[in-house]
Amino acid sequence: QVLLQESGPGLVKPSQTLDLTCTISGGSIASNNYFWTWIRQPPGKGPEWIGTIGYSGGAYYSPSLKSRTSISKNWSNWQFSLHLSSLTPEDTAVYYCARGYGVPGYLEHWGQGTLVTVSS
């Protein structure tokens, strides 16, 4: 069984940077068939794709967030991470990591999500 768990700060100040980590357990990560994705859902709104990274490290980003986003991998620790800079209150959302097929493609396994609030 594949499990994913997000971790990071729950409260961040405007203009600061958010760093979230997704820790994977179970299943396999060493496959070019799998893609690892970050999604967020602001309060009262629908989900928004942030970006996806493949096993080899190739990354793809939402055009609206690309200038502020970086996704990296650390497969030796079974982790991948999200870096989002220049935060505003509009970045307040529940952030999810997921494993799927494609960019972003079908997302088969999801973490439980972590709420990030951007506020002074």
mmCIF file of N, CA and C in Angstrom:
data_model
loop_
_atom_site.group_PDB
_atom_site.id
_atom_site.type_symbol
_atom_site.label_atom_id
_atom_site.label_comp_id
_atom_site.label_asym_id
_atom_site.label_seq_id
_atom_site.Cartn_x
_atom_site.Cartn_y
_atom_site.Cartn_z
ATOM 1 N N GLN A 1 0.841 -1.197 0.000
ATOM 2 C CA GLN A 1 0.000 0.000 0.000
ATOM 3 C C GLN A 1 0.875 1.245 0.000
ATOM 4 N N VAL A 2 0.579 2.143 -0.916
ATOM 5 C CA VAL A 2 1.335 3.386 -1.028
ATOM 6 C C VAL A 2 0.715 4.432 -0.121
ATOM 7 N N LEU A 3 1.538 5.023 0.735
ATOM 8 C CA LEU A 3 1.091 6.101 1.609
ATOM 9 C C LEU A 3 1.945 7.333 1.373
ATOM 10 N N LEU A 4 1.319 8.501 1.371
ATOM 11 C CA LEU A 4 2.020 9.768 1.220
ATOM 12 C C LEU A 4 1.621 10.682 2.374
ATOM 13 N N GLN A 5 2.596 11.408 2.905
ATOM 14 C CA GLN A 5 2.347 12.284 4.042
ATOM 15 C C GLN A 5 3.036 13.618 3.824
ATOM 16 N N GLU A 6 2.245 14.695 3.840
ATOM 17 C CA GLU A 6 2.795 16.042 3.705
ATOM 18 C C GLU A 6 3.281 16.545 5.060
ATOM 19 N N SER A 7 4.341 17.346 5.049
ATOM 20 C CA SER A 7 4.807 17.975 6.282
ATOM 21 C C SER A 7 5.362 19.357 5.966
ATOM 22 N N GLY A 8 5.202 20.261 6.927
ATOM 23 C CA GLY A 8 5.678 21.617 6.750
ATOM 24 C C GLY A 8 4.954 22.555 7.687
ATOM 25 N N PRO A 9 5.233 23.850 7.589
ATOM 26 C CA PRO A 9 4.615 24.809 8.504
ATOM 27 C C PRO A 9 3.137 25.016 8.200
ATOM 28 N N GLY A 10 2.366 25.265 9.227
ATOM 29 C CA GLY A 10 0.951 25.535 9.042
ATOM 30 C C GLY A 10 0.641 27.016 8.870
ATOM 31 N N LEU A 11 1.584 27.862 9.287
ATOM 32 C CA LEU A 11 1.381 29.309 9.211
ATOM 33 C C LEU A 11 2.641 29.961 8.669
ATOM 34 N N VAL A 12 2.466 30.775 7.649
ATOM 35 C CA VAL A 12 3.589 31.469 7.024
ATOM 36 C C VAL A 12 3.196 32.931 6.819
ATOM 37 N N LYS A 13 4.141 33.828 6.969
ATOM 38 C CA LYS A 13 3.856 35.258 6.791
ATOM 39 C C LYS A 13 3.920 35.649 5.321
ATOM 40 N N PRO A 14 3.153 36.656 4.943
ATOM 41 C CA PRO A 14 3.225 37.149 3.556
ATOM 42 C C PRO A 14 4.650 37.547 3.189
ATOM 43 N N SER A 15 4.974 37.317 1.942
ATOM 44 C CA SER A 15 6.282 37.564 1.312
ATOM 45 C C SER A 15 7.311 36.483 1.644
ATOM 46 N N GLN A 16 7.007 35.598 2.598
ATOM 47 C CA GLN A 16 7.942 34.542 2.938
ATOM 48 C C GLN A 16 7.808 33.359 1.985
ATOM 49 N N THR A 17 8.592 32.326 2.247
ATOM 50 C CA THR A 17 8.661 31.154 1.393
ATOM 51 C C THR A 17 8.076 29.939 2.101
ATOM 52 N N LEU A 18 7.388 29.098 1.349
ATOM 53 C CA LEU A 18 6.826 27.855 1.868
ATOM 54 C C LEU A 18 7.646 26.675 1.361
ATOM 55 N N ASP A 19 8.030 25.804 2.271
ATOM 56 C CA ASP A 19 8.688 24.549 1.916
ATOM 57 C C ASP A 19 7.902 23.393 2.513
ATOM 58 N N LEU A 20 7.372 22.554 1.657
ATOM 59 C CA LEU A 20 6.647 21.363 2.071
ATOM 60 C C LEU A 20 7.371 20.120 1.575
ATOM 61 N N THR A 21 7.290 19.053 2.355
ATOM 62 C CA THR A 21 7.897 17.781 1.981
ATOM 63 C C THR A 21 6.833 16.703 1.968
ATOM 64 N N CYS A 22 6.901 15.833 0.998
ATOM 65 C CA CYS A 22 6.023 14.672 0.913
ATOM 66 C C CYS A 22 6.866 13.417 1.134
ATOM 67 N N THR A 23 6.542 12.664 2.169
ATOM 68 C CA THR A 23 7.251 11.427 2.479
ATOM 69 C C THR A 23 6.414 10.241 2.027
ATOM 70 N N ILE A 24 7.060 9.358 1.278
ATOM 71 C CA ILE A 24 6.383 8.216 0.668
ATOM 72 C C ILE A 24 6.742 6.950 1.427
ATOM 73 N N SER A 25 5.774 6.068 1.615
ATOM 74 C CA SER A 25 6.056 4.761 2.186
ATOM 75 C C SER A 25 5.253 3.718 1.411
ATOM 76 N N GLY A 26 5.808 2.537 1.313
ATOM 77 C CA GLY A 26 5.151 1.460 0.589
ATOM 78 C C GLY A 26 5.292 1.628 -0.912
ATOM 79 N N GLY A 27 4.962 0.624 -1.639
ATOM 80 C CA GLY A 27 4.983 0.690 -3.088
ATOM 81 C C GLY A 27 6.386 0.871 -3.638
ATOM 82 N N SER A 28 6.467 1.487 -4.793
ATOM 83 C CA SER A 28 7.740 1.685 -5.467
ATOM 84 C C SER A 28 7.828 3.120 -5.958
ATOM 85 N N ILE A 29 9.037 3.636 -5.993
ATOM 86 C CA ILE A 29 9.227 4.970 -6.561
ATOM 87 C C ILE A 29 10.104 4.921 -7.805
ATOM 88 N N ALA A 30 10.836 3.838 -7.955
ATOM 89 C CA ALA A 30 11.835 3.738 -9.018
ATOM 90 C C ALA A 30 11.197 3.291 -10.316
ATOM 91 N N SER A 31 10.371 4.148 -10.887
ATOM 92 C CA SER A 31 9.730 3.825 -12.149
ATOM 93 C C SER A 31 9.438 5.102 -12.909
ATOM 94 N N ASN A 32 9.750 5.092 -14.191
ATOM 95 C CA ASN A 32 9.415 6.248 -15.026
ATOM 96 C C ASN A 32 7.924 6.313 -15.336
ATOM 97 N N ASN A 33 7.173 5.321 -14.881
ATOM 98 C CA ASN A 33 5.720 5.361 -15.070
ATOM 99 C C ASN A 33 5.028 6.261 -14.052
ATOM 100 N N TYR A 34 5.729 6.509 -12.924
ATOM 101 C CA TYR A 34 5.112 7.282 -11.856
ATOM 102 C C TYR A 34 5.519 8.745 -11.928
ATOM 103 N N PHE A 35 4.529 9.603 -11.664
ATOM 104 C CA PHE A 35 4.769 11.033 -11.579
ATOM 105 C C PHE A 35 4.267 11.525 -10.233
ATOM 106 N N TRP A 36 4.979 12.485 -9.662
ATOM 107 C CA TRP A 36 4.745 12.925 -8.291
ATOM 108 C C TRP A 36 4.311 14.390 -8.318
ATOM 109 N N THR A 37 3.128 14.642 -7.762
ATOM 110 C CA THR A 37 2.420 15.902 -8.009
ATOM 111 C C THR A 37 2.066 16.631 -6.725
ATOM 112 N N TRP A 38 2.054 17.946 -6.819
ATOM 113 C CA TRP A 38 1.518 18.813 -5.762
ATOM 114 C C TRP A 38 0.248 19.487 -6.284
ATOM 115 N N ILE A 39 -0.791 19.457 -5.456
ATOM 116 C CA ILE A 39 -2.094 20.050 -5.739
ATOM 117 C C ILE A 39 -2.460 20.900 -4.519
ATOM 118 N N ARG A 40 -3.214 21.966 -4.713
ATOM 119 C CA ARG A 40 -3.716 22.706 -3.559
ATOM 120 C C ARG A 40 -5.185 23.057 -3.772
ATOM 121 N N GLN A 41 -5.875 23.263 -2.670
ATOM 122 C CA GLN A 41 -7.272 23.655 -2.730
ATOM 123 C C GLN A 41 -7.528 24.780 -1.748
ATOM 124 N N PRO A 42 -7.708 26.002 -2.248
ATOM 125 C CA PRO A 42 -8.021 27.132 -1.367
ATOM 126 C C PRO A 42 -9.404 26.957 -0.750
ATOM 127 N N PRO A 43 -9.654 27.588 0.379
ATOM 128 C CA PRO A 43 -10.977 27.477 1.019
ATOM 129 C C PRO A 43 -12.091 27.928 0.084
ATOM 130 N N GLY A 44 -13.089 27.081 -0.087
ATOM 131 C CA GLY A 44 -14.242 27.432 -0.903
ATOM 132 C C GLY A 44 -14.018 27.395 -2.404
ATOM 133 N N LYS A 45 -12.848 26.886 -2.826
ATOM 134 C CA LYS A 45 -12.539 26.832 -4.258
ATOM 135 C C LYS A 45 -12.181 25.409 -4.669
ATOM 136 N N GLY A 46 -12.035 25.212 -5.960
ATOM 137 C CA GLY A 46 -11.677 23.902 -6.469
ATOM 138 C C GLY A 46 -10.187 23.638 -6.397
ATOM 139 N N PRO A 47 -9.771 22.411 -6.636
ATOM 140 C CA PRO A 47 -8.355 22.067 -6.603
ATOM 141 C C PRO A 47 -7.591 22.724 -7.736
ATOM 142 N N GLU A 48 -6.327 23.018 -7.481
ATOM 143 C CA GLU A 48 -5.443 23.660 -8.444
ATOM 144 C C GLU A 48 -4.141 22.873 -8.548
ATOM 145 N N TRP A 49 -3.777 22.497 -9.754
ATOM 146 C CA TRP A 49 -2.501 21.799 -9.975
ATOM 147 C C TRP A 49 -1.357 22.787 -9.817
ATOM 148 N N ILE A 50 -0.350 22.408 -9.039
ATOM 149 C CA ILE A 50 0.825 23.253 -8.833
ATOM 150 C C ILE A 50 1.968 22.794 -9.724
ATOM 151 N N GLY A 51 2.268 21.502 -9.694
ATOM 152 C CA GLY A 51 3.370 21.000 -10.501
ATOM 153 C C GLY A 51 3.587 19.526 -10.273
ATOM 154 N N THR A 52 4.425 18.940 -11.123
ATOM 155 C CA THR A 52 4.682 17.497 -11.136
ATOM 156 C C THR A 52 6.143 17.250 -11.449
ATOM 157 N N ILE A 53 6.696 16.216 -10.796
ATOM 158 C CA ILE A 53 8.063 15.817 -11.086
ATOM 159 C C ILE A 53 8.091 14.330 -11.402
ATOM 160 N N GLY A 54 8.895 13.958 -12.383
ATOM 161 C CA GLY A 54 9.043 12.562 -12.723
ATOM 162 C C GLY A 54 10.183 11.915 -11.958
ATOM 163 N N TYR A 55 10.300 10.600 -12.070
ATOM 164 C CA TYR A 55 11.348 9.904 -11.338
ATOM 165 C C TYR A 55 12.738 10.393 -11.728
ATOM 166 N N SER A 56 12.914 10.698 -12.998
ATOM 167 C CA SER A 56 14.226 11.146 -13.477
ATOM 168 C C SER A 56 14.543 12.584 -13.091
ATOM 169 N N GLY A 57 13.526 13.309 -12.573
ATOM 170 C CA GLY A 57 13.763 14.672 -12.114
ATOM 171 C C GLY A 57 13.203 15.757 -13.005
ATOM 172 N N GLY A 58 12.694 15.400 -14.162
ATOM 173 C CA GLY A 58 12.064 16.400 -15.008
ATOM 174 C C GLY A 58 10.817 16.964 -14.340
ATOM 175 N N ALA A 59 10.707 18.292 -14.293
ATOM 176 C CA ALA A 59 9.596 18.922 -13.561
ATOM 177 C C ALA A 59 8.751 19.776 -14.491
ATOM 178 N N TYR A 60 7.473 19.859 -14.166
ATOM 179 C CA TYR A 60 6.489 20.592 -14.949
ATOM 180 C C TYR A 60 5.666 21.436 -13.976
ATOM 181 N N TYR A 61 5.382 22.682 -14.378
ATOM 182 C CA TYR A 61 4.724 23.600 -13.456
ATOM 183 C C TYR A 61 3.518 24.267 -14.101
ATOM 184 N N SER A 62 2.552 24.610 -13.232
ATOM 185 C CA SER A 62 1.430 25.422 -13.671
ATOM 186 C C SER A 62 1.956 26.765 -14.167
ATOM 187 N N PRO A 63 1.511 27.217 -15.341
ATOM 188 C CA PRO A 63 1.997 28.518 -15.849
ATOM 189 C C PRO A 63 1.753 29.666 -14.886
ATOM 190 N N SER A 64 0.648 29.596 -14.144
ATOM 191 C CA SER A 64 0.315 30.701 -13.242
ATOM 192 C C SER A 64 1.195 30.738 -12.002
ATOM 193 N N LEU A 65 1.865 29.632 -11.702
ATOM 194 C CA LEU A 65 2.699 29.561 -10.497
ATOM 195 C C LEU A 65 4.166 29.330 -10.806
ATOM 196 N N LYS A 66 4.498 29.129 -12.062
ATOM 197 C CA LYS A 66 5.834 28.690 -12.446
ATOM 198 C C LYS A 66 6.942 29.596 -11.929
ATOM 199 N N SER A 67 6.695 30.905 -11.958
ATOM 200 C CA SER A 67 7.762 31.842 -11.573
ATOM 201 C C SER A 67 8.088 31.765 -10.089
ATOM 202 N N ARG A 68 7.182 31.156 -9.280
ATOM 203 C CA ARG A 68 7.391 31.123 -7.828
ATOM 204 C C ARG A 68 7.591 29.707 -7.287
ATOM 205 N N THR A 69 7.632 28.705 -8.184
ATOM 206 C CA THR A 69 7.561 27.306 -7.741
ATOM 207 C C THR A 69 8.792 26.510 -8.148
ATOM 208 N N SER A 70 9.192 25.619 -7.263
ATOM 209 C CA SER A 70 10.218 24.646 -7.586
ATOM 210 C C SER A 70 9.878 23.335 -6.880
ATOM 211 N N ILE A 71 9.954 22.241 -7.623
ATOM 212 C CA ILE A 71 9.730 20.915 -7.045
ATOM 213 C C ILE A 71 11.013 20.117 -7.192
ATOM 214 N N SER A 72 11.421 19.474 -6.105
ATOM 215 C CA SER A 72 12.659 18.704 -6.115
ATOM 216 C C SER A 72 12.416 17.313 -5.540
ATOM 217 N N LYS A 73 13.376 16.418 -5.747
ATOM 218 C CA LYS A 73 13.243 15.038 -5.301
ATOM 219 C C LYS A 73 14.429 14.641 -4.429
ATOM 220 N N ASN A 74 14.179 13.686 -3.551
ATOM 221 C CA ASN A 74 15.225 13.071 -2.743
ATOM 222 C C ASN A 74 14.813 11.616 -2.558
ATOM 223 N N TRP A 75 15.038 10.843 -3.614
ATOM 224 C CA TRP A 75 14.534 9.474 -3.598
ATOM 225 C C TRP A 75 15.257 8.598 -2.575
ATOM 226 N N SER A 76 16.456 8.956 -2.198
ATOM 227 C CA SER A 76 17.149 8.155 -1.184
ATOM 228 C C SER A 76 16.422 8.222 0.153
ATOM 229 N N ASN A 77 15.677 9.320 0.365
ATOM 230 C CA ASN A 77 14.870 9.467 1.572
ATOM 231 C C ASN A 77 13.389 9.233 1.306
ATOM 232 N N TRP A 78 13.068 8.804 0.104
ATOM 233 C CA TRP A 78 11.682 8.582 -0.298
ATOM 234 C C TRP A 78 10.858 9.863 -0.089
ATOM 235 N N GLN A 79 11.359 10.951 -0.616
ATOM 236 C CA GLN A 79 10.695 12.239 -0.449
ATOM 237 C C GLN A 79 10.756 13.073 -1.718
ATOM 238 N N PHE A 80 9.770 13.948 -1.877
ATOM 239 C CA PHE A 80 9.882 15.038 -2.833
ATOM 240 C C PHE A 80 9.291 16.281 -2.180
ATOM 241 N N SER A 81 9.698 17.443 -2.678
ATOM 242 C CA SER A 81 9.412 18.681 -1.962
ATOM 243 C C SER A 81 8.875 19.766 -2.879
ATOM 244 N N LEU A 82 8.160 20.696 -2.238
ATOM 245 C CA LEU A 82 7.619 21.879 -2.917
ATOM 246 C C LEU A 82 8.206 23.124 -2.289
ATOM 247 N N HIS A 83 8.657 24.033 -3.125
ATOM 248 C CA HIS A 83 9.173 25.333 -2.685
ATOM 249 C C HIS A 83 8.352 26.395 -3.403
ATOM 250 N N LEU A 84 7.659 27.249 -2.620
ATOM 251 C CA LEU A 84 6.807 28.296 -3.192
ATOM 252 C C LEU A 84 7.188 29.621 -2.543
ATOM 253 N N SER A 85 7.580 30.570 -3.346
ATOM 254 C CA SER A 85 8.101 31.827 -2.816
ATOM 255 C C SER A 85 7.090 32.967 -2.935
ATOM 256 N N SER A 86 7.442 34.086 -2.322
ATOM 257 C CA SER A 86 6.656 35.328 -2.405
ATOM 258 C C SER A 86 5.181 35.094 -2.090
ATOM 259 N N LEU A 87 4.946 34.502 -0.956
ATOM 260 C CA LEU A 87 3.583 34.120 -0.580
ATOM 261 C C LEU A 87 2.692 35.331 -0.334
ATOM 262 N N THR A 88 1.414 35.166 -0.679
ATOM 263 C CA THR A 88 0.368 36.131 -0.361
ATOM 264 C C THR A 88 -0.775 35.376 0.316
ATOM 265 N N PRO A 89 -1.724 36.084 0.913
ATOM 266 C CA PRO A 89 -2.859 35.383 1.527
ATOM 267 C C PRO A 89 -3.621 34.498 0.534
ATOM 268 N N GLU A 90 -3.540 34.813 -0.747
ATOM 269 C CA GLU A 90 -4.208 33.985 -1.761
ATOM 270 C C GLU A 90 -3.577 32.592 -1.904
ATOM 271 N N ASP A 91 -2.423 32.391 -1.319
ATOM 272 C CA ASP A 91 -1.791 31.075 -1.320
ATOM 273 C C ASP A 91 -2.279 30.198 -0.176
ATOM 274 N N THR A 92 -3.148 30.734 0.674
ATOM 275 C CA THR A 92 -3.739 29.929 1.741
ATOM 276 C C THR A 92 -4.568 28.800 1.132
ATOM 277 N N ALA A 93 -4.272 27.563 1.543
ATOM 278 C CA ALA A 93 -4.926 26.409 0.931
ATOM 279 C C ALA A 93 -4.542 25.141 1.689
ATOM 280 N N VAL A 94 -5.266 24.079 1.414
ATOM 281 C CA VAL A 94 -4.819 22.746 1.804
ATOM 282 C C VAL A 94 -3.932 22.235 0.668
ATOM 283 N N TYR A 95 -2.722 21.841 1.002
ATOM 284 C CA TYR A 95 -1.750 21.365 0.018
ATOM 285 C C TYR A 95 -1.661 19.839 0.099
ATOM 286 N N TYR A 96 -1.773 19.202 -1.071
ATOM 287 C CA TYR A 96 -1.735 17.751 -1.162
ATOM 288 C C TYR A 96 -0.564 17.307 -2.042
ATOM 289 N N CYS A 97 0.041 16.170 -1.698
ATOM 290 C CA CYS A 97 0.951 15.506 -2.619
ATOM 291 C C CYS A 97 0.274 14.225 -3.093
ATOM 292 N N ALA A 98 0.661 13.785 -4.275
ATOM 293 C CA ALA A 98 0.001 12.628 -4.865
ATOM 294 C C ALA A 98 0.940 11.909 -5.828
ATOM 295 N N ARG A 99 0.663 10.633 -6.041
ATOM 296 C CA ARG A 99 1.362 9.855 -7.068
ATOM 297 C C ARG A 99 0.382 9.506 -8.164
ATOM 298 N N GLY A 100 0.811 9.691 -9.391
ATOM 299 C CA GLY A 100 -0.080 9.392 -10.491
ATOM 300 C C GLY A 100 0.664 8.974 -11.734
ATOM 301 N N TYR A 101 -0.062 9.011 -12.841
ATOM 302 C CA TYR A 101 0.452 8.612 -14.138
ATOM 303 C C TYR A 101 0.265 9.792 -15.086
ATOM 304 N N GLY A 102 1.324 10.457 -15.431
ATOM 305 C CA GLY A 102 1.208 11.585 -16.339
ATOM 306 C C GLY A 102 1.355 12.916 -15.637
ATOM 307 N N VAL A 103 1.140 13.972 -16.404
ATOM 308 C CA VAL A 103 1.340 15.342 -15.911
ATOM 309 C C VAL A 103 0.067 16.134 -16.074
ATOM 310 N N PRO A 104 -0.804 16.323 -15.038
ATOM 311 C CA PRO A 104 -0.710 15.530 -13.819
ATOM 312 C C PRO A 104 -1.312 14.140 -13.968
ATOM 313 N N GLY A 105 -2.121 13.933 -14.995
ATOM 314 C CA GLY A 105 -2.671 12.619 -15.255
ATOM 315 C C GLY A 105 -3.589 12.123 -14.159
ATOM 316 N N TYR A 106 -3.785 10.832 -14.135
ATOM 317 C CA TYR A 106 -4.631 10.200 -13.121
ATOM 318 C C TYR A 106 -3.837 10.088 -11.831
ATOM 319 N N LEU A 107 -4.371 10.695 -10.763
ATOM 320 C CA LEU A 107 -3.707 10.693 -9.462
ATOM 321 C C LEU A 107 -4.290 9.568 -8.626
ATOM 322 N N GLU A 108 -3.482 8.512 -8.473
ATOM 323 C CA GLU A 108 -3.967 7.275 -7.858
ATOM 324 C C GLU A 108 -3.897 7.308 -6.341
ATOM 325 N N HIS A 109 -2.825 7.882 -5.798
ATOM 326 C CA HIS A 109 -2.631 7.903 -4.357
ATOM 327 C C HIS A 109 -2.408 9.331 -3.890
ATOM 328 N N TRP A 110 -3.090 9.701 -2.808
ATOM 329 C CA TRP A 110 -3.028 11.061 -2.277
ATOM 330 C C TRP A 110 -2.598 11.046 -0.814
ATOM 331 N N GLY A 111 -1.912 12.117 -0.410
ATOM 332 C CA GLY A 111 -1.715 12.344 1.009
ATOM 333 C C GLY A 111 -2.990 12.916 1.612
ATOM 334 N N GLN A 112 -3.010 13.053 2.933
ATOM 335 C CA GLN A 112 -4.211 13.561 3.596
ATOM 336 C C GLN A 112 -4.342 15.072 3.480
ATOM 337 N N GLY A 113 -3.266 15.744 3.085
ATOM 338 C CA GLY A 113 -3.307 17.190 2.936
ATOM 339 C C GLY A 113 -2.862 17.910 4.191
ATOM 340 N N THR A 114 -2.301 19.101 3.993
ATOM 341 C CA THR A 114 -1.895 19.936 5.120
ATOM 342 C C THR A 114 -2.336 21.367 4.854
ATOM 343 N N LEU A 115 -2.963 21.980 5.842
ATOM 344 C CA LEU A 115 -3.441 23.355 5.692
ATOM 345 C C LEU A 115 -2.292 24.331 5.904
ATOM 346 N N VAL A 116 -2.110 25.209 4.942
ATOM 347 C CA VAL A 116 -1.130 26.282 5.048
ATOM 348 C C VAL A 116 -1.874 27.604 5.017
ATOM 349 N N THR A 117 -1.690 28.395 6.040
ATOM 350 C CA THR A 117 -2.317 29.701 6.138
ATOM 351 C C THR A 117 -1.246 30.778 5.994
ATOM 352 N N VAL A 118 -1.491 31.719 5.075
ATOM 353 C CA VAL A 118 -0.561 32.833 4.884
ATOM 354 C C VAL A 118 -1.196 34.062 5.525
ATOM 355 N N SER A 119 -0.609 34.504 6.604
ATOM 356 C CA SER A 119 -1.174 35.618 7.359
ATOM 357 C C SER A 119 -0.102 36.251 8.224
ATOM 358 N N SER A 120 -0.227 37.554 8.390
ATOM 359 C CA SER A 120 0.702 38.249 9.279
ATOM 360 C C SER A 120 0.211 38.209 10.726
#
